[in-house]
Amino acid sequence: MMIFKRSLLALLFILILSGLSAQKKLTPEYIENYFWGSGDPMPKDLTVPAKWENESAVILFQEYNFKFENSGKRVNQVEALRRRIKLQDKAAVDQYSEFSYKEKFDVSSNWNRRVEKVFAGFKIVKPNGEEQIVDVNTAVRIEGTEDYQRKIAIPGLEEGDIIDYYFYSFNPSVFTSMHAFDPVFTPLSAEYPIQEQRITFEVERRFFVAFNSYHDAPELELVSGPRDKLDRYSLIDRDRDKIETTRWFYPYRVLPCIKFQVTFARSNYELLQMRAGLENGETVKKEIDGEDVMDAYEYNFSPYKFEDKKLDAYLEKKGLSLQKDKRKTLDAVFNYMRTTLQVYASELRAVDQAGGLRASDRSDMEYGSNYFRVCREFASYLKTNKIDFQLLIGVPRRYGEIHEVLFFQEFFIILYIPEFEIYAAPVGEHTTLSEFPAFMEGVETYTVPYAKKKSALIKNHFVTSTSHEENKTLQRSEIEIEEDMSALSVKRINTSWGHLKTDEQDRYLMLEDILGEDYAEVGKAKYLDGVKLKKTLISQARLKYKASAEEAQKIQEDRFKAALEDELDMEVPDYLDFNITSTGRKNAAEPFSYEESFLIKTDLIQKAGPNLILEIGRFIGGQVALEKDEIDRTEGVFLDHARSFDNEIVMTIPEGYKVVGLDKLSYNIDNETGGFVSSAKVEGNLLLINTKKFYKHNFEEAKDWPLMVEFLEAAYKFSQEKILLKKAS
């Protein structure tokens, strides 16, 4: 399943559009006249409150609206945004001197595809009240992007000006049955203070509304009358301070937020189903309870009788069975399904891009790409073989607690096998049994047994939180100084475990890195080697697929090089080689590992007379550099997971030199939140440095932030340290 989230600033193209009839012909002139004509509803007061006079910009007013109408054959959806912003310094002027937006968008519904236009308008309001409308025909296509992406310059913008702009879209769609529109989940705060904002949406009959406010956000109010054709809901929010940008911060857990979703029903039965959970007199659903969850599970996830003769043959060939070694067999089954469903789906996508995929195979591509279906497949194997498991249904911790759920798209599911105390979450083509996404760490879940009969829902399982030792990266750097003393030759070995392994796999592994190994393991042929197509089509598809694979190889190399340059904060033009030595895909304990070698010709090493100065601290990678305004913190610290970063640096000391300044490389900070520990010594002609930075938990209270600052600043200070290689006299 996926989380659907769209930022208020990027998504809600919305204003009170009661006066804009969906039946009228929409033209740029008509839309502009509505927003900026004599009936302009925007407040005339353009003054900024004294407390915000020193802010870079202030949002004086903004309005959003969704409007949903049923015209019989079509469901019309209107989205629009109107906003006025006072620009108070050069940074704000620079930010709003250019806008990027989509001029058109594709609409697909019931196999009917077309293109709809997005209307936009921009004008400048000078301090003396003079208004300058920008000609939208000056917008140009952004090179290297999709066809509909445009950018427009806002000329003549100055400090003290107000930028007034709108976006409007009209989307008529055809749905033959119930349809849920994309949910919206957004904080009410923005990067600038907001003097006033209104969020309004209007729905006609057969539309169902789910809405709730969180963390002291204003409540939604029904503002229409009983005789009105449309139900109109409104939320008004004023005097909202900006988001204080903080590191490791989950805004949906702390800031005032709203969620809402509109669903359309064609039949009375569907409408009754949607309104089943409402109390007498209620018109808006405010929560999903355990009974709703249980009903959805019974209908959508109930495992089936599993049969797969190819899997049986595979296990027999490997000498595996549940009776001989249940745990090892489960690993093999999980990896088999990963290959035959998810990896195969990835191959089909790649072939599809090359133009060699039969339409009949697209269902396999879609099935293997669907996490929910792959999870159900493994659950069915467990149930058929009478292996006890539980379905865990929770919410990624970034988005809130389980009692705050409003729509089913927020849920994420994991399987749990009590016998081995392991999780099963086939989230991708690299995941192994017992691995699960970091965003589910420590999350409270509903627990659904796999029994046939409907069971009472339990809400007492908390997903395991992993330790910093389980999520670890070990980096070994072997450094040689070139003979002319102007460059460093470096070989690095990088090894990762746990969630950090997952990050590295997703970043670096390409399809061709895993396809041959996986298919050889399960005895599966590549798609283009087995599909029945005309020889000319196969030949063309293979050529295109080969070109695509070569391009992916280049992308992979660029990623390794870019990651290195980002880590060292310098250009590395002489990136010599990289080699993946372990993909980490056999089981959870196996690490992901790769080697790389490169040459550094920079000021990292400098001559000082007969001596050399080496910025040795840079080799532990870039460290968190806290700004002054980050030292004091009032909000808790949200990390994705506990983790640790170990470094081993082995440098050959040039003949005739000795190392001076090792005392600056020793730290020993270890407190309740984490730590930074380092040591340095010389053995023979080798300089040996070891460092370890670790975060002990995935959350820290604000009161413990000073403890984190202590080890973060120590690690940063180490990264800036230098040593002297002194020439022997």
XYZ file of C-alpha atoms in Angstrom:
729
model
C 0.000 0.000 0.000
C 1.077 3.593 -0.413
C 0.776 6.755 1.542
C -0.793 9.494 -0.588
C 0.378 12.895 0.643
C 0.431 16.149 -1.225
C 1.747 19.379 0.213
C -0.726 22.178 0.667
C 1.645 24.500 -1.151
C 2.074 22.141 -4.100
C -1.302 20.419 -4.297
C -4.252 22.553 -3.227
C -5.040 24.572 -6.323
C -8.206 25.607 -4.637
C -10.477 28.620 -3.934
C -14.128 29.239 -3.203
C -15.473 28.779 -6.656
C -19.208 28.927 -6.024
C -19.447 31.618 -8.689
C -17.608 29.516 -11.235
C -20.144 27.183 -12.778
C -18.748 23.972 -14.201
C -21.154 24.448 -17.101
C -19.685 27.766 -18.288
C -17.063 27.843 -20.990
C -13.735 28.328 -19.291
C -11.376 30.835 -20.897
C -8.306 32.618 -19.492
C -10.242 35.896 -19.562
C -13.186 34.408 -17.688
C -10.988 32.913 -14.972
C -8.947 36.103 -14.599
C -12.084 38.223 -14.274
C -13.399 35.979 -11.532
C -10.251 36.204 -9.440
C -9.279 39.799 -10.110
C -12.539 41.377 -11.292
C -14.914 43.620 -9.368
C -16.071 40.692 -7.247
C -12.569 39.951 -5.934
C -13.153 38.442 -2.450
C -9.577 39.053 -1.285
C -9.383 41.345 1.802
C -8.154 44.842 1.011
C -6.011 45.208 4.147
C -2.416 44.729 3.019
C -0.607 45.647 6.227
C 1.732 43.220 7.965
C 1.442 42.665 11.740
C 4.301 44.262 13.665
C 5.564 40.903 14.970
C 6.288 39.764 11.386
C 7.921 42.939 10.055
C 11.359 41.285 10.102
C 10.255 38.122 8.312
C 11.488 37.522 4.781
C 7.895 37.309 3.527
C 4.356 37.122 4.896
C 1.375 35.349 3.338
C -1.320 37.967 3.791
C -4.162 35.794 2.596
C -4.764 32.516 0.798
C -7.860 30.557 -0.084
C -8.266 26.994 -1.277
C -11.279 25.033 -2.447
C -12.175 21.642 -3.817
C -15.434 21.439 -5.682
C -17.028 18.138 -6.716
C -20.141 17.923 -8.888
C -21.968 14.998 -10.468
C -23.197 16.034 -13.920
C -24.637 12.602 -14.663
C -22.136 11.083 -17.047
C -19.161 12.855 -15.540
C -17.795 13.796 -12.165
C -16.395 17.333 -12.271
C -13.559 18.240 -9.940
C -12.322 21.815 -9.537
C -9.041 22.659 -7.831
C -7.653 26.161 -7.424
C -5.401 28.349 -5.319
C -5.304 32.108 -4.707
C -2.499 33.635 -2.673
C -1.099 37.075 -1.818
C 2.425 37.345 -0.377
C 4.234 40.459 0.884
C 7.916 40.261 -0.071
C 10.039 41.975 2.568
C 13.639 41.231 1.580
C 15.818 40.345 -1.394
C 15.719 36.590 -0.663
C 11.927 36.571 -0.993
C 12.073 38.676 -4.161
C 14.577 36.246 -5.689
C 12.394 33.270 -4.730
C 9.256 34.653 -6.372
C 10.906 36.227 -9.431
C 10.196 33.001 -11.296
C 7.392 30.410 -11.105
C 7.331 26.843 -12.414
C 4.040 25.043 -13.030
C 2.269 22.506 -15.254
C 0.338 24.194 -18.031
C -1.682 21.040 -18.750
C -2.331 17.669 -17.155
C -3.357 14.238 -18.407
C -6.726 12.867 -17.340
C -7.432 9.137 -17.483
C -10.640 7.454 -16.374
C -12.259 4.268 -17.604
C -9.819 4.006 -20.555
C -10.669 7.565 -21.610
C -7.577 9.785 -21.823
C -7.384 13.487 -22.651
C -5.504 16.645 -21.741
C -6.920 19.454 -19.597
C -5.526 22.965 -19.166
C -4.328 24.640 -15.969
C -5.179 28.358 -15.840
C -2.661 30.612 -14.095
C -2.395 34.320 -13.324
C 0.300 36.496 -11.766
C 0.341 40.163 -10.864
C 2.450 42.547 -8.818
C 0.870 45.000 -6.384
C 3.202 47.928 -5.668
C 3.254 49.699 -2.260
C 1.300 52.632 -3.794
C -1.448 50.245 -4.959
C -0.404 50.130 -8.626
C -1.064 46.697 -10.173
C 1.040 45.105 -12.940
C -0.362 41.947 -14.566
C 2.213 39.544 -16.001
C 1.511 38.198 -19.487
C 1.246 34.396 -19.020
C 2.002 33.957 -22.720
C 5.633 34.714 -21.868
C 5.910 31.370 -20.047
C 8.374 28.988 -21.693
C 8.871 25.277 -21.596
C 11.471 24.014 -19.147
C 14.086 22.117 -21.124
C 14.677 18.528 -20.093
C 11.229 18.134 -18.481
C 7.865 16.805 -19.583
C 6.024 18.702 -22.286
C 3.618 20.561 -20.031
C 6.153 21.961 -17.549
C 6.478 25.762 -17.844
C 8.350 28.578 -16.139
C 7.538 32.259 -16.147
C 9.591 35.261 -15.065
C 8.014 37.957 -12.873
C 9.786 41.136 -14.064
C 10.103 44.286 -11.989
C 9.590 42.600 -8.621
C 11.036 44.601 -5.708
C 11.209 44.544 -1.925
C 7.909 45.760 -0.463
C 5.865 44.426 -3.407
C 3.006 41.955 -3.125
C 2.871 38.980 -5.492
C -0.737 37.952 -6.178
C -1.267 34.719 -8.096
C -3.746 31.930 -8.764
C -3.959 28.476 -10.344
C -7.181 26.878 -11.518
C -7.921 23.448 -12.989
C -11.133 21.734 -14.076
C -11.115 17.932 -14.309
C -14.179 16.147 -15.757
C -13.816 12.382 -15.254
C -15.924 9.315 -15.955
C -16.309 6.709 -13.208
C -18.562 3.673 -13.559
C -18.320 2.800 -9.865
C -17.111 4.169 -6.551
C -13.984 6.362 -6.766
C -11.850 7.789 -3.970
C -10.038 11.015 -4.865
C -6.505 11.501 -3.624
C -6.400 12.176 0.110
C -4.832 15.366 1.416
C -2.710 15.474 4.579
C -0.996 18.771 5.294
C 0.133 21.078 8.098
C -1.463 24.529 8.291
C 1.920 26.207 8.713
C 4.203 27.163 5.842
C 7.723 28.492 5.374
C 6.327 32.018 5.904
C 3.790 33.298 8.470
C 0.155 33.271 7.335
C -2.118 36.118 8.333
C -5.288 34.353 7.200
C -6.169 31.239 5.207
C -9.401 29.553 4.266
C -9.912 25.997 3.107
C -13.284 25.304 1.564
C -14.715 22.423 -0.401
C -18.101 21.803 -1.890
C -19.669 18.449 -2.671
C -22.854 17.433 -4.418
C -25.009 14.394 -3.695
C -23.338 10.969 -3.804
C -20.072 12.382 -2.485
C -18.767 11.257 0.864
C -16.424 13.413 2.982
C -13.807 12.282 5.489
C -12.138 15.128 7.401
C -10.390 15.723 10.702
C -8.180 18.303 12.412
C -5.154 17.474 14.545
C -2.904 19.177 17.098
C -5.289 22.068 17.801
C -6.008 22.875 14.164
C -9.425 24.580 13.622
C -12.440 22.372 13.045
C -14.308 22.094 9.774
C -17.755 23.736 9.685
C -20.778 23.077 7.474
C -21.670 26.539 6.130
C -24.347 25.657 3.563
C -28.051 25.485 4.263
C -30.379 22.450 4.090
C -31.864 23.609 0.766
C -28.552 24.243 -0.969
C -27.677 21.958 -3.867
C -24.114 21.558 -2.599
C -22.829 20.814 0.874
C -20.223 23.459 1.547
C -17.582 23.054 4.254
C -15.142 25.690 5.417
C -12.160 26.051 7.716
C -10.740 29.471 8.645
C -7.304 29.804 10.206
C -5.577 33.022 11.257
C -2.328 34.290 12.737
C -0.287 31.183 11.944
C 3.458 31.465 12.579
C 5.889 29.964 10.070
C 7.408 26.514 10.408
C 10.670 26.871 12.246
C 12.813 24.665 10.045
C 14.377 22.102 12.343
C 16.551 19.128 11.650
C 15.035 15.668 12.278
C 11.500 16.955 12.578
C 8.217 15.217 11.675
C 5.748 18.093 11.112
C 2.676 15.850 10.965
C 3.424 14.604 14.480
C 3.632 18.076 16.009
C 2.142 20.901 13.938
C -1.560 21.700 13.512
C -2.656 19.571 10.542
C -5.721 18.605 8.585
C -6.641 15.517 6.591
C -9.475 15.068 4.173
C -10.663 12.899 1.323
C -13.712 12.931 -0.927
C -15.189 9.709 -2.330
C -17.817 9.384 -5.049
C -20.484 6.654 -5.169
C -22.536 5.689 -8.209
C -25.062 3.495 -6.445
C -27.106 3.834 -3.276
C -25.465 0.658 -1.986
C -21.995 2.159 -2.320
C -23.168 5.344 -0.616
C -24.630 3.382 2.306
C -21.385 1.444 2.643
C -19.396 4.652 2.916
C -21.736 6.205 5.457
C -22.028 3.060 7.566
C -19.716 4.323 10.296
C -21.432 7.701 10.814
C -23.482 8.459 13.886
C -26.945 9.998 13.643
C -26.735 13.550 12.315
C -23.099 13.281 11.193
C -22.210 14.197 7.630
C -18.419 13.884 7.805
C -16.418 10.833 8.851
C -13.707 11.716 11.388
C -11.935 8.430 12.050
C -11.446 4.785 11.063
C -12.086 2.375 13.895
C -11.098 -1.247 14.455
C -14.303 -2.573 12.950
C -13.619 -0.688 9.713
C -10.123 -2.171 9.625
C -11.397 -5.692 10.242
C -14.002 -5.389 7.496
C -11.379 -4.188 5.020
C -9.044 -7.035 5.952
C -11.766 -9.661 5.589
C -12.709 -8.352 2.151
C -9.309 -7.439 0.663
C -6.649 -9.593 2.271
C -8.089 -12.970 3.158
C -5.371 -15.501 2.129
C -6.240 -18.197 -0.389
C -5.129 -21.796 -0.948
C -1.609 -21.584 -2.295
C -0.307 -23.880 -5.040
C 2.894 -23.461 -7.077
C 4.451 -26.579 -8.585
C 7.503 -24.630 -9.775
C 8.172 -23.515 -6.196
C 7.784 -27.095 -4.980
C 10.317 -28.264 -7.588
C 12.711 -25.476 -6.629
C 12.621 -26.418 -2.935
C 13.039 -30.100 -3.768
C 16.070 -29.345 -5.931
C 17.661 -27.409 -3.050
C 16.854 -30.186 -0.601
C 14.642 -27.926 1.486
C 11.344 -28.581 3.204
C 9.418 -27.180 6.131
C 9.884 -30.470 7.947
C 13.701 -30.466 7.612
C 14.456 -26.785 8.221
C 11.449 -24.500 8.460
C 13.368 -21.232 8.915
C 15.739 -21.794 5.999
C 12.860 -22.928 3.811
C 10.903 -19.759 4.583
C 13.922 -17.694 3.537
C 14.070 -19.600 0.252
C 10.320 -19.228 -0.405
C 10.445 -15.499 0.335
C 13.389 -14.966 -2.024
C 11.758 -17.154 -4.702
C 8.633 -14.978 -4.651
C 10.762 -11.847 -4.679
C 12.454 -13.061 -7.876
C 9.424 -14.452 -9.713
C 7.152 -11.533 -8.836
C 9.043 -8.352 -7.988
C 12.322 -8.758 -9.874
C 10.388 -10.127 -12.863
C 8.101 -7.084 -12.750
C 11.164 -4.825 -12.799
C 12.515 -6.674 -15.828
C 9.164 -6.319 -17.586
C 9.186 -2.555 -16.922
C 12.669 -2.304 -18.440
C 11.587 -4.342 -21.495
C 8.435 -2.248 -21.795
C 10.541 0.894 -22.049
C 12.502 -0.838 -24.827
C 9.265 -1.522 -26.695
C 9.358 -5.320 -26.563
C 6.614 -6.165 -24.042
C 3.419 -7.926 -25.090
C 0.226 -6.341 -23.824
C -0.766 -9.695 -22.281
C 2.255 -9.524 -19.948
C 1.418 -6.152 -18.460
C -0.716 -7.797 -15.779
C 2.367 -9.644 -14.498
C 4.233 -6.348 -14.386
C 1.435 -4.702 -12.415
C 0.933 -7.673 -10.084
C 4.596 -8.001 -9.139
C 4.801 -4.243 -8.555
C 1.938 -4.302 -6.042
C 3.226 -4.668 -2.480
C -0.198 -5.610 -1.127
C -0.583 -8.505 -3.580
C 2.934 -9.864 -3.045
C 2.391 -9.732 0.709
C -0.878 -11.655 0.311
C 0.912 -14.257 -1.817
C 3.389 -15.000 0.978
C 0.589 -14.963 3.564
C -1.293 -17.546 1.496
C 1.769 -19.809 1.473
C 1.989 -19.530 5.270
C -1.689 -20.253 5.793
C -1.772 -23.189 3.351
C 1.180 -24.750 5.175
C -0.358 -24.055 8.604
C 2.390 -21.696 9.747
C 0.985 -19.308 12.322
C 1.243 -15.650 11.331
C -0.393 -12.333 12.061
C -1.257 -9.417 9.843
C -0.026 -6.167 11.386
C -1.745 -2.989 10.223
C -0.149 0.284 11.256
C 0.727 3.825 10.208
C 4.247 4.995 9.312
C 5.481 6.887 12.353
C 6.227 10.002 10.316
C 2.483 10.571 9.881
C 1.056 10.060 13.361
C -0.522 7.527 15.707
C -2.877 4.706 14.813
C -5.861 6.400 16.491
C -5.436 9.359 14.102
C -6.051 7.359 10.911
C -8.704 8.788 8.622
C -8.301 6.900 5.331
C -7.099 3.429 4.445
C -4.285 4.719 2.225
C -2.463 5.712 5.415
C -2.109 2.097 6.530
C 0.894 -0.086 5.869
C 0.819 -3.831 6.447
C 3.482 -6.250 7.667
C 3.308 -9.982 8.333
C 4.610 -11.302 11.652
C 5.619 -14.931 12.286
C 5.583 -15.485 16.091
C 7.452 -18.797 15.974
C 10.626 -17.042 14.814
C 9.721 -13.512 15.956
C 10.366 -12.192 12.472
C 8.595 -9.807 10.120
C 7.840 -10.247 6.442
C 7.491 -7.093 4.363
C 8.274 -7.657 0.658
C 8.658 -3.951 -0.086
C 11.118 -4.314 -2.950
C 13.436 -6.391 -5.073
C 16.207 -6.410 -2.431
C 14.220 -7.123 0.739
C 14.829 -10.376 2.615
C 12.751 -12.150 5.235
C 12.824 -10.400 8.665
C 13.607 -6.993 7.136
C 10.954 -4.287 7.342
C 10.805 -0.560 6.483
C 12.406 1.855 8.935
C 9.256 3.993 8.920
C 7.421 1.223 10.809
C 9.892 1.041 13.706
C 8.185 1.134 17.093
C 4.748 1.669 15.515
C 1.642 0.431 17.313
C -0.442 -1.791 15.038
C -3.728 -3.588 14.775
C -3.139 -7.340 14.875
C -5.312 -9.626 12.756
C -4.926 -13.408 13.181
C -5.057 -15.490 10.020
C -7.914 -17.709 11.284
C -10.811 -18.264 8.895
C -13.437 -17.078 11.311
C -13.706 -13.372 12.040
C -11.654 -12.576 15.135
C -11.652 -9.685 17.514
C -9.129 -7.057 16.451
C -6.191 -6.580 18.812
C -4.285 -3.299 19.104
C -1.327 -4.141 21.273
C 1.556 -5.085 19.006
C 4.466 -2.687 18.692
C 6.852 -3.283 15.799
C 10.417 -3.822 16.975
C 12.795 -0.862 17.141
C 16.250 -1.846 15.954
C 19.497 -0.845 17.682
C 22.337 1.286 16.391
C 24.514 -1.830 16.190
C 22.017 -3.488 13.834
C 21.987 -0.479 11.496
C 25.663 0.061 10.877
C 28.049 1.223 8.197
C 31.734 0.308 8.335
C 34.074 2.202 6.066
C 37.748 1.281 5.717
C 39.986 3.762 3.882
C 43.497 2.786 2.831
C 45.532 5.890 1.924
C 48.826 6.186 0.101
C 50.583 9.499 -0.543
C 51.922 9.736 -4.093
C 55.691 10.096 -4.559
C 55.504 13.767 -5.565
C 53.513 14.449 -2.364
C 50.784 16.251 -4.340
C 48.053 13.613 -4.411
C 46.451 10.831 -2.365
C 45.644 7.379 -3.677
C 42.678 5.936 -1.789
C 41.013 2.540 -1.728
C 37.809 2.227 0.287
C 35.740 -0.719 1.394
C 32.168 0.167 2.397
C 29.971 -2.327 4.244
C 26.417 -1.751 5.525
C 23.860 -3.664 7.591
C 20.231 -3.187 8.567
C 18.315 -0.124 7.402
C 21.547 1.479 6.190
C 22.059 -1.557 3.968
C 18.606 -1.019 2.493
C 19.435 2.612 1.697
C 22.653 1.609 -0.073
C 20.975 -1.168 -2.063
C 18.226 1.147 -3.288
C 20.784 3.784 -4.259
C 23.366 1.662 -6.031
C 22.023 -1.713 -7.210
C 20.833 -1.826 -10.793
C 18.612 -4.453 -12.411
C 21.523 -6.053 -14.253
C 23.387 -6.480 -10.935
C 20.750 -8.903 -9.697
C 18.902 -10.338 -12.690
C 21.398 -13.010 -13.750
C 22.079 -14.190 -10.200
C 18.403 -14.356 -9.246
C 17.216 -16.083 -12.403
C 20.023 -18.638 -12.266
C 19.008 -19.442 -8.681
C 15.371 -20.210 -9.538
C 15.936 -21.521 -13.080
C 14.103 -18.727 -14.868
C 14.897 -17.395 -18.349
C 15.079 -13.711 -19.138
C 11.916 -12.381 -20.752
C 13.422 -11.648 -24.170
C 14.972 -15.128 -24.268
C 11.642 -16.859 -23.850
C 8.905 -14.635 -25.255
C 7.319 -15.558 -28.594
C 7.520 -12.539 -30.880
C 8.659 -11.864 -34.431
C 12.439 -12.056 -34.794
C 12.612 -8.450 -35.978
C 10.727 -7.244 -32.905
C 12.908 -9.338 -30.588
C 16.062 -8.015 -32.236
C 14.925 -4.405 -31.917
C 13.862 -4.891 -28.312
C 17.214 -6.466 -27.406
C 19.147 -3.600 -28.936
C 17.060 -1.041 -27.034
C 17.254 -3.054 -23.820
C 21.055 -3.299 -24.149
C 21.328 0.453 -24.664
C 19.126 1.029 -21.617
C 21.272 -1.322 -19.505
C 24.440 0.468 -20.606
C 22.891 3.793 -19.663
C 21.965 2.353 -16.252
C 25.577 1.260 -15.806
C 26.725 4.828 -16.455
C 24.135 6.155 -14.016
C 25.403 3.712 -11.403
C 28.996 4.888 -11.818
C 27.870 8.525 -11.602
C 25.990 7.782 -8.382
C 29.040 6.230 -6.734
C 31.196 9.181 -7.770
C 28.596 11.789 -6.749
C 28.112 10.146 -3.334
C 31.880 10.203 -2.756
C 32.188 13.868 -3.746
C 29.247 14.785 -1.536
C 30.749 12.909 1.394
C 34.218 14.465 1.029
C 32.805 17.849 -0.043
C 35.190 18.085 -3.018
C 35.460 17.136 -6.656
C 37.071 13.778 -7.417
C 37.901 13.860 -11.150
C 40.016 10.701 -10.946
C 37.400 8.162 -9.848
C 39.173 4.993 -10.931
C 37.023 1.978 -10.106
C 34.131 0.528 -8.117
C 33.028 -3.041 -7.548
C 30.030 -4.432 -5.665
C 31.359 -7.385 -3.656
C 28.148 -8.380 -1.836
C 24.579 -7.470 -2.737
C 23.245 -8.378 0.719
C 20.166 -10.043 -0.763
C 20.424 -13.640 0.447
C 19.329 -12.959 4.020
C 19.066 -10.134 6.516
C 22.463 -10.874 8.091
C 24.376 -10.587 4.814
C 25.749 -7.040 4.345
C 25.844 -4.884 1.257
C 29.465 -4.156 0.380
C 31.422 -2.419 -2.348
C 34.990 -1.322 -3.040
C 36.116 1.847 -4.787
C 39.414 3.487 -5.615
C 40.183 7.084 -6.518
C 42.892 9.729 -6.643
C 42.603 13.045 -4.799
C 44.510 16.031 -6.172
C 43.331 18.933 -4.030
C 44.334 21.112 -1.124
C 43.540 18.174 1.133
C 47.289 17.746 1.289
C 49.467 20.867 1.400
C 53.181 21.468 1.528
C 54.503 23.623 4.373
C 58.189 23.953 3.681
C 59.672 20.466 3.981
C 56.564 19.260 5.849
C 53.080 18.181 4.803
C 49.700 19.180 6.272
C 46.937 16.629 5.757
C 43.215 17.234 6.435
C 42.799 13.740 7.826
C 39.420 14.471 9.460
C 37.729 14.778 6.069
C 38.032 11.020 5.609
C 35.209 10.278 8.064
C 32.847 12.040 5.674
C 30.732 15.140 6.032
C 29.371 15.714 9.517
C 26.385 17.627 10.849
C 27.309 21.310 11.131
C 24.819 22.855 13.543
C 23.845 26.482 13.018
C 23.596 28.868 15.964
C 19.809 28.830 15.882
C 19.817 25.014 16.160
C 21.567 24.859 19.531
C 18.324 25.560 21.423
C 15.410 23.280 20.556
C 11.837 23.012 21.838
C 10.603 20.069 19.742
C 11.483 16.383 20.072
C 14.065 14.814 17.763
C 12.622 12.334 15.250
C 15.156 10.041 13.570
C 14.232 7.361 11.050
C 16.095 4.745 13.114
C 19.042 4.242 15.453
C 22.326 3.883 13.576
C 26.102 3.936 13.798
C 28.937 4.894 11.475
C 32.337 3.267 11.960
C 35.485 4.392 10.198
C 38.858 2.710 9.915
C 41.579 4.833 8.331
C 44.903 3.218 7.480
C 47.504 5.566 6.016
C 51.016 4.657 4.993
C 53.416 7.264 6.408
C 55.921 8.351 3.736
C 59.461 7.345 4.417
C 61.368 10.052 6.269
C 58.275 11.617 7.889
C 56.669 11.352 11.309
C 53.135 12.209 12.435
C 52.546 15.179 14.739
C 49.168 16.109 16.298
C 47.611 12.753 17.153
C 46.382 14.081 20.492
C 43.739 16.133 18.634
C 42.183 12.949 17.235
C 41.047 11.347 20.495
C 37.414 11.777 21.632
C 35.306 9.792 24.068
C 31.701 10.974 24.281
C 29.053 8.388 25.135
C 25.768 9.496 26.709
C 22.104 8.479 26.839
C 21.414 9.644 23.259
C 24.537 8.524 21.387
C 28.187 9.283 21.116
C 31.381 9.896 19.212
C 34.483 7.893 20.087
C 37.821 8.058 18.262
C 41.431 6.977 18.654
C 44.671 7.308 16.675
C 48.044 5.596 16.875
C 51.141 4.803 14.824
C 52.245 1.224 14.262
C 55.453 0.963 12.239
C 54.917 3.015 9.101
C 51.090 3.008 9.430
C 48.801 5.651 10.914
C 45.714 3.876 12.311
C 42.585 5.906 13.082
C 39.273 4.519 14.325
C 36.077 6.513 14.825
C 32.520 5.597 15.772
C 29.516 7.907 15.749
C 26.209 6.448 16.918
C 22.590 7.451 17.527
C 21.056 5.184 20.159
C 17.333 5.736 19.514
C 14.900 6.844 16.826
C 13.456 9.543 19.083
C 14.812 11.863 21.750
C 12.926 14.289 23.972
C 13.697 17.977 23.471
C 15.279 18.068 26.944
C 17.929 15.586 25.752
C 18.869 17.585 22.664
C 21.931 19.132 24.430
C 23.309 15.599 24.828
C 23.012 15.049 21.088
C 24.634 18.416 20.413
C 27.587 17.280 22.498
C 28.522 14.337 20.276
C 27.413 15.981 17.009
C 29.752 18.907 17.587
C 32.576 16.547 18.580
C 32.199 14.611 15.316
C 32.140 17.842 13.311
C 35.227 19.145 15.091
C 37.062 15.893 14.316
C 36.168 16.235 10.632
C 37.976 19.577 10.563
C 41.183 18.297 12.195
C 44.555 18.230 10.453
C 47.796 16.419 11.144
C 51.355 17.411 10.392
C 53.701 15.045 8.586
C 57.037 16.366 9.724
C 60.139 15.738 7.658
C 62.837 14.085 9.715
C 65.907 16.292 10.116
